[in-house]
Coordinates of C-alpha atoms in Angstrom, one line a residue:
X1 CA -15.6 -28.2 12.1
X2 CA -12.9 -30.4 11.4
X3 CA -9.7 -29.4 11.3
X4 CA -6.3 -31.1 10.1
X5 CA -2.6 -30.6 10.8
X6 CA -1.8 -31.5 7.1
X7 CA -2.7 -29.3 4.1
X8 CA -5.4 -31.0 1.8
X9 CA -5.9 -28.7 -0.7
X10 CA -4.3 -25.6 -2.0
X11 CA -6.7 -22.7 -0.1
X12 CA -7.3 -24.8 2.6
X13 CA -7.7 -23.0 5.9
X14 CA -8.4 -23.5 9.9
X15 CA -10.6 -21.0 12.0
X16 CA -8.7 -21.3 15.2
X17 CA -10.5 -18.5 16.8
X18 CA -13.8 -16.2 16.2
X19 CA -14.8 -14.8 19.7
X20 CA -17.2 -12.2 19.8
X21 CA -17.6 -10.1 23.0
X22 CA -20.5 -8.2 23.9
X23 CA -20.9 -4.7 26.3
X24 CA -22.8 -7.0 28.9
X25 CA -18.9 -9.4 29.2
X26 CA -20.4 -12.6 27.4
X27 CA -18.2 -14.1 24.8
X28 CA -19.4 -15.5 22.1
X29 CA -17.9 -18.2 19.7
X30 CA -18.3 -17.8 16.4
X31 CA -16.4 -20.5 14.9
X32 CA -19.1 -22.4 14.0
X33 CA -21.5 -20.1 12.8
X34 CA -19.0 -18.1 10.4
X35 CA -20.2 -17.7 6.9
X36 CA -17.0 -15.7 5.8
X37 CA -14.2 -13.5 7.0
X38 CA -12.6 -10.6 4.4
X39 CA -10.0 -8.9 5.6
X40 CA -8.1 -6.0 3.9
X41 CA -4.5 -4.0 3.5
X42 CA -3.7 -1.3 1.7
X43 CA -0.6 0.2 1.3
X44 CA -2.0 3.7 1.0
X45 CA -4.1 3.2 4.5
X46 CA -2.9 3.4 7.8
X47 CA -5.1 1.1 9.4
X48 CA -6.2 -2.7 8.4
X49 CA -10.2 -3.7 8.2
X50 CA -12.1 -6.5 8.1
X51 CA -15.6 -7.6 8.0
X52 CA -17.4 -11.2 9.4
X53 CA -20.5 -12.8 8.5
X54 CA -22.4 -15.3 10.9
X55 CA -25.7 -17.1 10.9
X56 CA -27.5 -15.7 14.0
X57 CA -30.3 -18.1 15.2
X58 CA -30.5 -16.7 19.0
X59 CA -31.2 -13.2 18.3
X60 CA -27.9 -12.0 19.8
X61 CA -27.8 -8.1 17.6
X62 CA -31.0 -8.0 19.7
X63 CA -30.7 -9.3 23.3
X64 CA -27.0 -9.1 24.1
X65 CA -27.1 -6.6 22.2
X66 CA -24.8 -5.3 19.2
X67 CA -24.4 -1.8 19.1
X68 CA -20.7 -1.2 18.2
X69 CA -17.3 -0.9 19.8
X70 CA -17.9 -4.7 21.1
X71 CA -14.3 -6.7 20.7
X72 CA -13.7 -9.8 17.9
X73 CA -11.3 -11.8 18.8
X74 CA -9.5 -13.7 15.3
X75 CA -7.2 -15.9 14.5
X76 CA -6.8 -17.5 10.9
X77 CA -3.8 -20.4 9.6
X78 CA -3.1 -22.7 7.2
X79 CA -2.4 -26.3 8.1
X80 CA 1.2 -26.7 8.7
X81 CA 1.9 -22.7 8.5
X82 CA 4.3 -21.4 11.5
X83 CA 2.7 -19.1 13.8
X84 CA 4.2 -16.1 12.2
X85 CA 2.2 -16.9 9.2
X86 CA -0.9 -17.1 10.6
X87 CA -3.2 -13.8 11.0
X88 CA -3.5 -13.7 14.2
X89 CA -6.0 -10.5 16.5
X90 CA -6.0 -12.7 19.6
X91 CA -3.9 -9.9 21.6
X92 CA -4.5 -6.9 19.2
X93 CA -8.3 -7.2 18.7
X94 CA -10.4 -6.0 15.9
X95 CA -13.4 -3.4 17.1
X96 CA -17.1 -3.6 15.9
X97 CA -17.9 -0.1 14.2
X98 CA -20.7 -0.7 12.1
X99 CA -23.5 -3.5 11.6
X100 CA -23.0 -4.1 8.1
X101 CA -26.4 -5.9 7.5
X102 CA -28.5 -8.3 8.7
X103 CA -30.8 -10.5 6.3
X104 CA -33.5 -12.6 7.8
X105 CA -32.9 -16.1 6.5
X106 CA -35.9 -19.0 7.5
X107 CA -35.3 -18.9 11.2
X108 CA -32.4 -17.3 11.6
X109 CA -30.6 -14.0 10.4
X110 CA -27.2 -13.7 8.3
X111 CA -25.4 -10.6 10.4
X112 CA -22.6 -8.8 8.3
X113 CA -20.7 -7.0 11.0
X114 CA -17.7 -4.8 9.5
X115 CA -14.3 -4.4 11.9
X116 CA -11.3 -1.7 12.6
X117 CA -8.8 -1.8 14.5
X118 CA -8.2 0.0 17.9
X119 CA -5.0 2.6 16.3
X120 CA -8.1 3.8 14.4
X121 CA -10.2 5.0 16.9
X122 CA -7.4 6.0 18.9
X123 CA -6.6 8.1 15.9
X124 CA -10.7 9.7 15.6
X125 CA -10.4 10.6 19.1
X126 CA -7.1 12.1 19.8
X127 CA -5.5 14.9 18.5
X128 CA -1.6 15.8 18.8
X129 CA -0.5 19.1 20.0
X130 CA 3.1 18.6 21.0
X131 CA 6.2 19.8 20.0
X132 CA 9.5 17.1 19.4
X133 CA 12.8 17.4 18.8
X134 CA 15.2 14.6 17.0
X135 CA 15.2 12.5 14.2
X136 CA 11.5 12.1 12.5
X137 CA 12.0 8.0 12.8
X138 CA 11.6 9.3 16.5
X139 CA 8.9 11.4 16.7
X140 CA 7.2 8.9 14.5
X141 CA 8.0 6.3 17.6
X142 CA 6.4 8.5 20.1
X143 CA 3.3 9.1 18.5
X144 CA 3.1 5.5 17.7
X145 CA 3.1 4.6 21.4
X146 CA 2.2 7.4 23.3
X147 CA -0.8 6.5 25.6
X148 CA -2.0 9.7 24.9
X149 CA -2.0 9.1 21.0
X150 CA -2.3 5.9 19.3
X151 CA -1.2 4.1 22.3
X152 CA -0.4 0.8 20.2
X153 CA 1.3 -2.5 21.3
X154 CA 1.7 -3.6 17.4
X155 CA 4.7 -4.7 16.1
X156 CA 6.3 -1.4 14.5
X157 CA 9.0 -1.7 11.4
X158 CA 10.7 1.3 11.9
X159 CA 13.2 2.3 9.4
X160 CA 15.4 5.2 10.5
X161 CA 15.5 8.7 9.0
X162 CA 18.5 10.7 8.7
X163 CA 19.0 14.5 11.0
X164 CA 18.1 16.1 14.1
X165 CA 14.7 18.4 13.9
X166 CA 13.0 20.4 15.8
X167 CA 9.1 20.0 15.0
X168 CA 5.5 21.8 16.1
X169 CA 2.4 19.6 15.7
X170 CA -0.8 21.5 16.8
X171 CA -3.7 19.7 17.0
X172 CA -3.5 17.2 14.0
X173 CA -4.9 13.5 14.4
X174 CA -2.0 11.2 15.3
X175 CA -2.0 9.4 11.5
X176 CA -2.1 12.6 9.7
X177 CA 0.9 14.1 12.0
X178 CA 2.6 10.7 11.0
X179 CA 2.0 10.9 7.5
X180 CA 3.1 14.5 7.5
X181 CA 6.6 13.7 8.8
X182 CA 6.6 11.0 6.1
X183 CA 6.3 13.6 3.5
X184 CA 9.7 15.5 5.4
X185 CA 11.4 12.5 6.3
X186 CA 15.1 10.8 4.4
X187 CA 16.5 7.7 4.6
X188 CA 20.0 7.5 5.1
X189 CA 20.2 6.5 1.5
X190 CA 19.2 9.6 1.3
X191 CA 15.5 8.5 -0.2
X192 CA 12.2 10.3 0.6
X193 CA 9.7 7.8 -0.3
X194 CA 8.0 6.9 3.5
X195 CA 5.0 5.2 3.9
X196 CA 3.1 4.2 7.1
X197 CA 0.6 1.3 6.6
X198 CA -0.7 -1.7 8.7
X199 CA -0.6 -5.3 7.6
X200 CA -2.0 -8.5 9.2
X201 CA 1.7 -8.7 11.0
X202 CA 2.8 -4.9 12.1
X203 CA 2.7 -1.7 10.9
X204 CA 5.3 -0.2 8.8
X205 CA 7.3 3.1 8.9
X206 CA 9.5 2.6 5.8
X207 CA 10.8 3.7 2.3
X208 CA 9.8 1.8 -0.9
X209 CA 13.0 1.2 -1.5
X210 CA 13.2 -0.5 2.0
X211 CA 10.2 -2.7 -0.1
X212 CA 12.3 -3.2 -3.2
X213 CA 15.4 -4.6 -1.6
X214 CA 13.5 -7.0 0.2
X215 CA 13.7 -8.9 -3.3
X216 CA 10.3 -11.1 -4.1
X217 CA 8.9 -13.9 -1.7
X218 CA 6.5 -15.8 -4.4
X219 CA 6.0 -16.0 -7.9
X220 CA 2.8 -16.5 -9.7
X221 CA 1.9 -17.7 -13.2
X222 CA -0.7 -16.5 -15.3
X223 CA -3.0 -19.3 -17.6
X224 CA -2.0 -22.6 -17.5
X225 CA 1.2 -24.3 -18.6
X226 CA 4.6 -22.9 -17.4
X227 CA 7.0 -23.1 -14.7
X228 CA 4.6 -24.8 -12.7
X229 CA 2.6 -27.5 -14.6
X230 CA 5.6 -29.0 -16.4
X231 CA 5.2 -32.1 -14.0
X232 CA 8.4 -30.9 -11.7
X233 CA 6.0 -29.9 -8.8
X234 CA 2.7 -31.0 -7.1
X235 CA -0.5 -30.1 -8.4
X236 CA -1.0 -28.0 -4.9
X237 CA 2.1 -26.3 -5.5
X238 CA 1.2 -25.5 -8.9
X239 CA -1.9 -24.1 -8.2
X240 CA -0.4 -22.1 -5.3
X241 CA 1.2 -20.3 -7.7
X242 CA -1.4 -20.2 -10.5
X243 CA -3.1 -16.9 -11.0
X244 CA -6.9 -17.5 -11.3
X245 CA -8.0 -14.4 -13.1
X246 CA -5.6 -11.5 -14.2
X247 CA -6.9 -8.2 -15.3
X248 CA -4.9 -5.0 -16.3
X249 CA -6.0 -1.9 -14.5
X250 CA -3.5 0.3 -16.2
X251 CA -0.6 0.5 -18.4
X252 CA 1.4 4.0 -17.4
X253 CA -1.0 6.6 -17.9
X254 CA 0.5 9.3 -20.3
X255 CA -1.6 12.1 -19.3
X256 CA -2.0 11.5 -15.7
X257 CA 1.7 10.5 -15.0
X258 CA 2.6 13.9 -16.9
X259 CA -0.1 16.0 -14.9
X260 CA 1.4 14.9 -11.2
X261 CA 4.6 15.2 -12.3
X262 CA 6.1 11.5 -12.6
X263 CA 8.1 12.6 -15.5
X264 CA 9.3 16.3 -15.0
X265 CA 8.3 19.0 -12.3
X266 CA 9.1 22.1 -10.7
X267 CA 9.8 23.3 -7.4
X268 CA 9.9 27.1 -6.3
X269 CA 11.4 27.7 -3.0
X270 CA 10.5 30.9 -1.4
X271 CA 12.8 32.5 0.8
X272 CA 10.1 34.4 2.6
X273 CA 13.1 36.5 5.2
X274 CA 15.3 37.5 2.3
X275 CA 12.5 38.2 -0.5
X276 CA 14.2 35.7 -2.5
X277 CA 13.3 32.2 -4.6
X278 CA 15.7 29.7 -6.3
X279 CA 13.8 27.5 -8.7
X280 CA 14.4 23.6 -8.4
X281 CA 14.0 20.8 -11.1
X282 CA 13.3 17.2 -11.2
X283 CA 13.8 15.0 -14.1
X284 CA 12.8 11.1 -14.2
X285 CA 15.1 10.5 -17.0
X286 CA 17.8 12.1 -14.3
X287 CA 17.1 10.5 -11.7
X288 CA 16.0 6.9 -12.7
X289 CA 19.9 5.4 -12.5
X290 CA 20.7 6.9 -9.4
X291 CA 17.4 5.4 -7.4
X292 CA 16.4 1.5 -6.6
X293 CA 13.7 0.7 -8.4
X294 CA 11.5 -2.9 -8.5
X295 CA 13.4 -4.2 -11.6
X296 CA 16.6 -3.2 -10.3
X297 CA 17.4 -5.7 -7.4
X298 CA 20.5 -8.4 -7.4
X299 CA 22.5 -6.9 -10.0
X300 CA 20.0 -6.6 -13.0
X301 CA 19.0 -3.5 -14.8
X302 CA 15.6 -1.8 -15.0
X303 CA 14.4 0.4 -17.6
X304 CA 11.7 3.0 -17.5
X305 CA 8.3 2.6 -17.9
X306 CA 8.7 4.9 -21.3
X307 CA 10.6 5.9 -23.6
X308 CA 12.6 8.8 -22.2
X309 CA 14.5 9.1 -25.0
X310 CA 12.2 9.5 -27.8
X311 CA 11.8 13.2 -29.1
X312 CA 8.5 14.5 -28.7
X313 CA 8.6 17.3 -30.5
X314 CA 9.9 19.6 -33.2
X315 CA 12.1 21.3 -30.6
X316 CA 13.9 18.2 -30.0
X317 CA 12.2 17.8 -26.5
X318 CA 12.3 14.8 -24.6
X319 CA 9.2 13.7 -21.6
X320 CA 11.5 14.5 -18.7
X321 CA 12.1 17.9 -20.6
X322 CA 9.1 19.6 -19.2
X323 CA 9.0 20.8 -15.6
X324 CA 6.3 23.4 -15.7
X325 CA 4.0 20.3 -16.0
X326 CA 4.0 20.3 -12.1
X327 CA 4.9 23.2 -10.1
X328 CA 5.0 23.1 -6.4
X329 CA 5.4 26.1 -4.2
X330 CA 7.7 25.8 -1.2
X331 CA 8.2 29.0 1.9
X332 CA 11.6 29.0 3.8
X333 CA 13.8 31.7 5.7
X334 CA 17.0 32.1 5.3
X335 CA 17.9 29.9 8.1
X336 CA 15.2 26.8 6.9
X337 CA 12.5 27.7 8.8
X338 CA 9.6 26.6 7.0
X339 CA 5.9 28.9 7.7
X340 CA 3.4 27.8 5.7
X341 CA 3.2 25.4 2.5
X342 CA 1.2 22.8 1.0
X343 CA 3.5 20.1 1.8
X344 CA 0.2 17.8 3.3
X345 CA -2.9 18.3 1.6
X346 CA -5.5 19.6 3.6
X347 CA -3.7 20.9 6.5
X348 CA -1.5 24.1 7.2
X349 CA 2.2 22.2 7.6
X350 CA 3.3 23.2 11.5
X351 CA 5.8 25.5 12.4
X352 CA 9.8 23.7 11.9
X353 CA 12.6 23.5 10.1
X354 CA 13.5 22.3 7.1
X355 CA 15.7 22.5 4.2
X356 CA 13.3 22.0 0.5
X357 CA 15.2 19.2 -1.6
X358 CA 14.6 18.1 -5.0
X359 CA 14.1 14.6 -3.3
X360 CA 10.5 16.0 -2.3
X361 CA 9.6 15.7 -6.2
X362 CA 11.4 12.7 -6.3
X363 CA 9.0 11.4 -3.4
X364 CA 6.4 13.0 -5.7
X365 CA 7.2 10.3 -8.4
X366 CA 7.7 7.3 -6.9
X367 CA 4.6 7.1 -5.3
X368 CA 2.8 8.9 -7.8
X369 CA 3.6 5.5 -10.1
X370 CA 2.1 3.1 -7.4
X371 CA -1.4 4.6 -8.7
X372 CA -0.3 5.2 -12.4
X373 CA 2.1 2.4 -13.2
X374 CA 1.8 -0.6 -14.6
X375 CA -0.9 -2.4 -12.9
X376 CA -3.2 -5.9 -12.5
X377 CA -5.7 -7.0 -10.4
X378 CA -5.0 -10.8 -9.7
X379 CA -7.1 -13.6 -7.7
X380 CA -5.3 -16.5 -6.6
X381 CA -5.5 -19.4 -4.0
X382 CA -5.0 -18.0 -0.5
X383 CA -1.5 -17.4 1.1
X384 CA -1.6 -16.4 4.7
X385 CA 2.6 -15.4 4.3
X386 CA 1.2 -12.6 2.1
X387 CA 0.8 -8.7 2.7
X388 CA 0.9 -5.1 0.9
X389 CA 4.6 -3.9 0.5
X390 CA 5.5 -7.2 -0.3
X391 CA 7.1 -7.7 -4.0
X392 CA 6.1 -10.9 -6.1
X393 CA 7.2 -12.5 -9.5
X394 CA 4.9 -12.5 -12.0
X395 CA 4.9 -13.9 -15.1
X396 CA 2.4 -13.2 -18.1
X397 CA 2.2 -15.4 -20.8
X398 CA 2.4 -13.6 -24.7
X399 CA -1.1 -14.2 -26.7
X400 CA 1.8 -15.8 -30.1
X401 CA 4.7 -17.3 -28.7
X402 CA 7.6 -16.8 -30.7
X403 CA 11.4 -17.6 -28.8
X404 CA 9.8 -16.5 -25.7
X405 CA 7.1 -17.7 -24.0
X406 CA 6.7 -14.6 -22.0
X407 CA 5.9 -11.2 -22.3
X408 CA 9.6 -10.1 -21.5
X409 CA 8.2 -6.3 -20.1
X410 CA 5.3 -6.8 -18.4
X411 CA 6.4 -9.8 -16.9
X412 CA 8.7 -9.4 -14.0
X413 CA 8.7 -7.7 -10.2
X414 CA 5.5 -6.5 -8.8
X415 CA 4.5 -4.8 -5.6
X416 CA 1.2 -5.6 -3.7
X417 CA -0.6 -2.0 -2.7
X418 CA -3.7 -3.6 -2.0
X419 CA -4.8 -7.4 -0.7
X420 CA -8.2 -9.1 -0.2
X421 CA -8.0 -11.7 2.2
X422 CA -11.5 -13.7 1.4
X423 CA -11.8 -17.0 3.5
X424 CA -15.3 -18.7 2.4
X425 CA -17.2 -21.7 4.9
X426 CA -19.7 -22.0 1.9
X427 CA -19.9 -25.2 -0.4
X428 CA -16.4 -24.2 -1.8
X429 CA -14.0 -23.8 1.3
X430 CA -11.4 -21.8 0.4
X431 CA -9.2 -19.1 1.1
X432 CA -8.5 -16.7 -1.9
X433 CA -6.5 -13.4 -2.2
X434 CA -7.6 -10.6 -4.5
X435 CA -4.6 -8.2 -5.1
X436 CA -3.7 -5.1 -7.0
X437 CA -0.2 -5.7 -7.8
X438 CA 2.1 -2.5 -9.9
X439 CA 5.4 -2.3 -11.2
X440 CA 7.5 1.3 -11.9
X441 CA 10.3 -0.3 -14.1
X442 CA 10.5 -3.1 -16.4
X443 CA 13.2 -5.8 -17.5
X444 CA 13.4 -5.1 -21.2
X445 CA 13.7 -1.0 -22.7
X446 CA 11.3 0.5 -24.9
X447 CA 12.7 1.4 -28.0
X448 CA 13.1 5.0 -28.4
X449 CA 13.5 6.0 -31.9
X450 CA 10.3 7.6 -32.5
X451 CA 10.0 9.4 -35.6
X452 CA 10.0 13.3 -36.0
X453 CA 6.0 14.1 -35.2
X454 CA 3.6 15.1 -38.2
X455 CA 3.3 19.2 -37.6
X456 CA 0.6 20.1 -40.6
X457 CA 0.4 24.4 -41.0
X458 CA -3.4 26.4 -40.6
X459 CA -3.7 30.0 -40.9
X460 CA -5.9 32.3 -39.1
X461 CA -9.5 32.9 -40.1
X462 CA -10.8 36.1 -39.1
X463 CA -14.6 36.3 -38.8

C-alpha cells in the first residue's frame, strides 16, 4: 500500500496500523489484507465499537485460531492530520467479541470480525458495591479508574458537579452506577443535563451545555452551489464540506415530545417521614431563556422548536400549559434522604441523599429533544477531527429561493449524537462519515398567532 504525506483527494486516508493478535502470542498484520474498517460513536452509548473485514487466504479463524477476546491493534490518519486527529487504539486496544461472518471467496475467505472496547467488558464483569462520599464528578472519577471497576487509562473529560454527597451503590455494573449519578448530578451552572459517552479520543463526563458552548468546529453545505463552490476555495475543500446525501429523520415530534414531557411535566415529591408531598412544575416556555441552548451561542438568540405562544385551545391554553402530560413520582424524608424511586430505569435508585429539583425535568427535556428534535441523517467525505458531542454548521438550501438562499430555521447549529466512521480499500478509496445530526432551537421564531381552534357541538345518542 502506498502511502503519502500530502492529501490527494478529499476522503483520502492512511492505514498506519491493523495488528491482529491471537491467544497463541502471534501478531498478525492486517494492513494489507483490510477490506474495510467501520467504526462507531454514539452519544447515547458508553462504549465505542467497531468492526474490520480482511481477506483470509491462510486459514488463520482456523489454525491460530479466532475465538474471541483476541487484541486489534488500530490506528487510522489522514495525510497531513496531527496526531490528535488521527484515531488512534495502538495503546487502548479494541477486543474481538464476535466473528461477524466469514464468506468463502475463490481461495480464500472474507472474515468480518466486529470489536469493543476493554471498559466494556470490564463493565459485563464487574459489579459496584461501594459506598462514596463527595462531589458525584468524584465518584464518577473513581469508578472510572478503579482497578476493581472499569479500570481505564482513557483520556477522561471530566466536567465538575456542584455539592458534597453521600452515596450507596450495591451491586450495579460500573456504566449503569455512572449513568445513575448522571441522572443526580449539577453543574455549577447549575444544569443537570450529564452524559457519559466514549469517542475515538476520550470519554466524556459532561453537560450538553458543556457541548453547546464549545461553539461549531465545521460547517457543511447541502446540494451544490453555495459557500463553497463560488470559486473562493479548492475543489477538496469544497467537497470537504459538501454534504453527499441529506435526509430528515424528524421534524419535532408533536405527540412524542408532549408524551415525555419536553414541553410541560409534573413532578410529585413524596415526603415519605412527614406523610407529606409538594407538587413541582416544569415549563419549556419557562425555562427556555434562562438555559443555553445550540442556537444560543456568541451573543445570538435561539427560539423554540414551536410555537409556545400559540393558543391551543378554547381555554386559552398554551403547549407548556399542560404538566399532567408527564408525571414523575419522587420519595424523600424530611431531611433529603431519598429510599426508593424510579430515577434510573430498570434499577431500584441506592440508598443517599438528595434534594428533588425541578432541574430533574429540565434534564428530562433536553435530552428528551436529542431523539425528538429536529433531525438529519448526513453522509459526507471523511473527517478524522470529527466525533459525537461535537456541534457543526449546517446549511440547507430552500427548494424556491426568494431573498434567501437558505432555509433560515432549519439551517443553523447541529449536534452529532451518532457517527459512522466507514473507511473502504475497495475500487473507491475513501473515508466517509454517516452522521445523525439534531438541533433543539432554531435561528428564526415560529410565528405564533394561530387562530382560535374549530370546536363543532354533538349530542349524546342513547342506544
Amino acid at each position: 500500500m502506498v502511502q503519502s504525506t500530502k492529501l490527494q483527494y478529499a476522503g483520502e486516508f492512511n492505514i498506519k496500523k491493523c495488528e491482529l493478535i491471537t491467544h497463541s502470542g502471534n501478531k498478525f498484520d492486517l494492513t494489507q489484507t483490510l477490506v474495510e474498517v467501520n467504526i462507531y460513536e454514539d452519544l447515547m452509548s458508553n462504549s465505542i465499537n467497531a468492526n474490520i473485514s480482511f481477506t483470509d487466504d491462510k486459514d488463520a479463524i482456523t489454525f491460530f485460531p479466532i475465538v474471541g477476546n483476541e487484541f486489534v491493534k488500530l490506528e487510522i490518519e489522514t495525510p497531513e492530520s496531527t496526531n490528535s486527529a488521527a484515531i488512534s487504539f495502538r495503546k487502548h486496544v479494541f477486543i474481538v467479541y464476535k466473528i461477524l461472518q466469514k464468506i468463502d471467496v475463490q481461495q480464500a475467505s472474507l472474515v468480518s470480525l466486529s470489536l469493543t472496547t476493554n471498559e466494556m467488558f470490564s463493565n459485563l464483569r464487574k459489579r459496584v458495591s461501594q459506598s462514596y462520599t463527595g462531589s458525584y464528578s468524584e465518584m464518577v472519577e473513581k469508578i472510572f479508574r478503579d482497578k476493581n471497576y472499569l479500570n481505564s487509562k482513557k483520556q477522561l473529560n471530566l466536567e465538575d458537579t456542584i455539592g458534597g454527597h453521600s452515596l450507596i451503590i450495591p451491586n450495579m455494573h460500573p456504566f449503569a452506577a455512572i449513568n445513575m449519578i448522571a441522572q443526580r448530578s449539577f453543574s455549577k451552572n447549575n444544569t443537570s443535563s450529564y452524559l457519559f459517552y466514549e469517542t475515538t479520543k476520550s470519554y466524556n463526563f459532561r453537560t450538553l451545555e458543556s457541548l453547546f458552548e464549545q461553539g461549531s468546529v465545521f460547517s457543511f453545505v447541502v446540494g451544490e452551489g453555495g459557500d463553497y463552490q463560488d470559486g473562493k476555495v479548492n475543489p477538496m475543500e469544497a467537497n470537504l464540506h459538501q454534504v453527499e446525501k441529506n435526509e430528515m429523520i424528524s421534524n419535532n415530534d408533536i405527540l412524542s415530545n408532549t408524551k415525555l414531557g419536553i414541553y410541560s411535566s409534573k413532578m410529585i415529591v413524596h415526603d415519605i417521614y412527614n406523610k407529606n408531598f409538594s407538587v413541582k412544575t416544569f415549563s419549556y416556555k419557562d425555562e427556555f431563556d434562562k438555559k443555553v441552548d445550540i442556537e444560543n451561542l456568541g451573543g445570538s438568540k435561539g427560539h423554540p422548536l414551536f410555537p409556545v405562544n400559540s393558543i391551543l385551545d378554547e381555554d386559552n391554553n398554551k403547549i407548556s400549559d399542560f404538566s399532567d402530560a408527564n408525571l414523575t413520582v419522587q420519595s424523600t424524608s424530611a431531611d433529603g434522604n431519598i429510599f426508593a424511586t424510579s430515577t434510573y430505569p430498570n434499577h431500584r435508585t441506592p440508598y443517599g441523599k438528595t434534594n428533588p429539583k425541578e432541574d430533574i425535568l429540565n434534564r428530562f427535556s433536553k435530552i428528551g429533544l436529542l431523539n425528538n428534535g429536529i433531525k438529519h441523517f448526513l453522509e459526507v467525505v471523511g473527517n478524522t477531527v470529527l466525533e459525537v458531542g461535537q456541534i457543526i454548521t449546517l446549511k440547507l438550501p430552500k427548494n424556491q429561493t426568494h431573498e434567501k438562499f437558505y432555509d433560515e430555521k432549519l439551517s443553523g447549529n447541529y449536534m452529532i449524537t451518532e457517527l459512522h466512521h466507514f473507511f473502504s480499500e475497495g475500487g473507491d478509496r475513501k473515508h466517509r462519515i454517516g452522521m445523525t445530526v439534531v438541533k433543539d432551537s432554531v435561528k428564526d421564531g415560529y410565528p405564533d398567532a394561530l387562530p382560535k381552534m374549530p370546536v363543532g357541538k354533538g349530542a349524546t345518542k342513547k342506544l
